[in-house]
Short mmCIF file of N, CA and C in Angstrom, two decimals:
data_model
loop_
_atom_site.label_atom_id
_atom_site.label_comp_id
_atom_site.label_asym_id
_atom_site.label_seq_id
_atom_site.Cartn_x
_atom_site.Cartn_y
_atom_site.Cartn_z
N UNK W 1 5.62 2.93 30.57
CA UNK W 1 4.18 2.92 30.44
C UNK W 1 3.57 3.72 31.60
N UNK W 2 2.67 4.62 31.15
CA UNK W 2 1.34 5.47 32.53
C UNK W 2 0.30 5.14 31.79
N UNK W 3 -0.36 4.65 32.56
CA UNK W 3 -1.89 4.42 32.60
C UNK W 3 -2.41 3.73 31.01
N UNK W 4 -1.55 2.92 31.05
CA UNK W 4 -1.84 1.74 29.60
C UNK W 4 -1.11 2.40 28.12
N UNK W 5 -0.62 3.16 29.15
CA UNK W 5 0.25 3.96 27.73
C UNK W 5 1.42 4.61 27.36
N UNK W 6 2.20 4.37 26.50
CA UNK W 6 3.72 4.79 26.46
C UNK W 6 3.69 6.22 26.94
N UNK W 7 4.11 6.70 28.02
CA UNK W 7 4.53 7.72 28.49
C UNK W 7 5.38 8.87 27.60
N UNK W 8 4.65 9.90 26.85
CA UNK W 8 5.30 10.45 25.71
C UNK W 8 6.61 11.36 26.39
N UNK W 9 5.75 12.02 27.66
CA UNK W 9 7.06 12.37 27.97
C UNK W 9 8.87 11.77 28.07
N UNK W 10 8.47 10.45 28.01
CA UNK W 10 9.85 9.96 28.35
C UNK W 10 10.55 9.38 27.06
N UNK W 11 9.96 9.66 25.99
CA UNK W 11 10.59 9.51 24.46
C UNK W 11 10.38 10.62 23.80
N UNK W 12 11.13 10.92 23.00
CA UNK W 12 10.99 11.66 22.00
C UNK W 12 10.29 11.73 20.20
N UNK W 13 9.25 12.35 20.63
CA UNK W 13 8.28 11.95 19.36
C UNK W 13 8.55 12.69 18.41
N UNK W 14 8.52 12.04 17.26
CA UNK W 14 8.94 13.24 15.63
C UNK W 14 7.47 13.17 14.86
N UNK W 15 6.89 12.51 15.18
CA UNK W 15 5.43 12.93 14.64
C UNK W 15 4.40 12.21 15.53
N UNK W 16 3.19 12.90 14.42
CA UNK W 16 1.91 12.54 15.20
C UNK W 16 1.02 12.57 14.31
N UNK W 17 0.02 11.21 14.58
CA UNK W 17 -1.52 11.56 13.75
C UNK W 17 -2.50 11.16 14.96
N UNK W 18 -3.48 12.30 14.83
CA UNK W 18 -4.28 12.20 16.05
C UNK W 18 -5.63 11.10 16.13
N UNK W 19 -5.84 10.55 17.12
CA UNK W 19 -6.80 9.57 17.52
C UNK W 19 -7.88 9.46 16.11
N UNK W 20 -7.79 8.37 15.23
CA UNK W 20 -9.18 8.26 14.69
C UNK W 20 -9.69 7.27 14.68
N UNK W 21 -10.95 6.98 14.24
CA UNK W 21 -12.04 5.85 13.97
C UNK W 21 -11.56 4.24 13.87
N UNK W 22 -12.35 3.60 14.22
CA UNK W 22 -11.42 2.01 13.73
C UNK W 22 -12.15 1.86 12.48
N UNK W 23 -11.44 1.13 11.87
CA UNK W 23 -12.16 1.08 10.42
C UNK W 23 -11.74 2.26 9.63
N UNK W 24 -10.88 2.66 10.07
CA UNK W 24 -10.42 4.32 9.07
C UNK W 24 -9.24 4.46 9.21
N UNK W 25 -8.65 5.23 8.04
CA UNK W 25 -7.11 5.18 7.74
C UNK W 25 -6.72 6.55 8.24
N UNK W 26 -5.91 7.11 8.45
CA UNK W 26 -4.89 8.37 8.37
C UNK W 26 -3.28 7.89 7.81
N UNK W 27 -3.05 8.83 7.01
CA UNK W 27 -1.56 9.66 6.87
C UNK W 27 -1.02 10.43 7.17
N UNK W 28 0.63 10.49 7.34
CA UNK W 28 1.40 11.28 7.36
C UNK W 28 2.83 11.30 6.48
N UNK W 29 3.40 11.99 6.30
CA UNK W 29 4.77 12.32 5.78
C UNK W 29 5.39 13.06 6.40
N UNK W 30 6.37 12.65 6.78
CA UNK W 30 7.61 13.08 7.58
C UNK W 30 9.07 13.10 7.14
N UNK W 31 9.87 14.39 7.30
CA UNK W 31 11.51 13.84 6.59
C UNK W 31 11.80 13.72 7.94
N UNK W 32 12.43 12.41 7.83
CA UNK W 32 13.21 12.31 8.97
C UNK W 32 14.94 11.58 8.72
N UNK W 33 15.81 12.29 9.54
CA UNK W 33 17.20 11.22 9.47
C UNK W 33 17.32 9.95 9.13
N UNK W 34 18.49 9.57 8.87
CA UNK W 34 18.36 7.93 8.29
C UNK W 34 18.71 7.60 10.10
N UNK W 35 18.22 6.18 10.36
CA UNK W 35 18.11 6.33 11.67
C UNK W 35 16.85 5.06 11.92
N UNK W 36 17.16 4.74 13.19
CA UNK W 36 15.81 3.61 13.52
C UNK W 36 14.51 4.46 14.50
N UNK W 37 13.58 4.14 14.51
CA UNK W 37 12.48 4.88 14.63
C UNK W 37 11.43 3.63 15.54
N UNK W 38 10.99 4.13 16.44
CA UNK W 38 9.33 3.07 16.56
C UNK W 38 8.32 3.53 16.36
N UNK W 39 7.59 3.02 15.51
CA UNK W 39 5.99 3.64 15.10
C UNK W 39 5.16 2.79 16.44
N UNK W 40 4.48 3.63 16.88
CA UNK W 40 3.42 2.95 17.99
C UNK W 40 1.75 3.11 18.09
N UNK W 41 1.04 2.66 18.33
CA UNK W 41 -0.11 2.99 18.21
C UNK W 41 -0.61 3.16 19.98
N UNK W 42 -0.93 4.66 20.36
CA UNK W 42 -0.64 5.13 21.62
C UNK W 42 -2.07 5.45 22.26
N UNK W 43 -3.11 4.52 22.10
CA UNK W 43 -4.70 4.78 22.57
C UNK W 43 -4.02 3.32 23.56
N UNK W 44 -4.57 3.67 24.56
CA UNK W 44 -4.66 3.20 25.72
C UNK W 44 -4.55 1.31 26.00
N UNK W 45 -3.63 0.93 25.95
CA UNK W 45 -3.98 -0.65 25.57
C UNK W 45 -2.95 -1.11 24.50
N UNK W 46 -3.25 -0.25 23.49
CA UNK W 46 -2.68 -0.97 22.17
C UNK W 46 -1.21 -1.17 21.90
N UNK W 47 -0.63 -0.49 23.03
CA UNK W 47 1.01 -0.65 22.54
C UNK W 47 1.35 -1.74 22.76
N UNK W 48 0.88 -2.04 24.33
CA UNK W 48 0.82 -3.11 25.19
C UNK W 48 -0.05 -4.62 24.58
N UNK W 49 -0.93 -4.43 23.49
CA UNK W 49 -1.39 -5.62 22.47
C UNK W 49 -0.63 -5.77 21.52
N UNK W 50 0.22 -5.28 21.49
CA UNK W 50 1.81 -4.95 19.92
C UNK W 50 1.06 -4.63 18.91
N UNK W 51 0.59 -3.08 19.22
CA UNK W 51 0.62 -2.52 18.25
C UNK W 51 1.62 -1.40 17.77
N UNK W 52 3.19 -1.94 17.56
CA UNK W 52 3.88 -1.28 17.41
C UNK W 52 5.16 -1.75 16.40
N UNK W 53 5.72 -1.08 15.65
CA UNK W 53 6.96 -1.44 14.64
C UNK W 53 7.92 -1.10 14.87
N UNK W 54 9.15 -1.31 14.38
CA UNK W 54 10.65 -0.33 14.26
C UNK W 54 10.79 -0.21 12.36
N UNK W 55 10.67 0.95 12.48
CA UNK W 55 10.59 1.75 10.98
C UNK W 55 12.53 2.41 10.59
N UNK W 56 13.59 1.26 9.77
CA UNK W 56 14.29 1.72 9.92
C UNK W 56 14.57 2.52 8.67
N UNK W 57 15.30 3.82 8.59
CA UNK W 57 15.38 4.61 7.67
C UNK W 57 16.82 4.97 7.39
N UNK W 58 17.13 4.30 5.57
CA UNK W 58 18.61 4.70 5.30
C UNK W 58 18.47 5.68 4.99
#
């Protein structure tokens, strides 16, 4: 964690959807390896309130 927030440099990210609204949705689609994954929600605070999953992919 830097400054309330998962430090991107020190993981390796395979995607991204950028900062939006509360009350509002975004998507993405991604191919990715079969493989375990963490989805995180990376605005300042929220990882650290668990806003985060493990997305595993056969």
């Amino acid at each position: 964690m830097k400054d309330n927030k998962v430090d991107e440099e020190q993981v390796e990210v395979v995607g991204e959807i950028e900062k939006f609204p509360a009350g509002k949705s975004e998507s993405a689609t991604l191919t990715l390896p079969a493989g375990r994954y963490v989805v995180i929600c990376n605005v300042a605070t929220h990882y650290g309130l668990g806003m985060h999953t493990v997305l595993q992919v056969q």
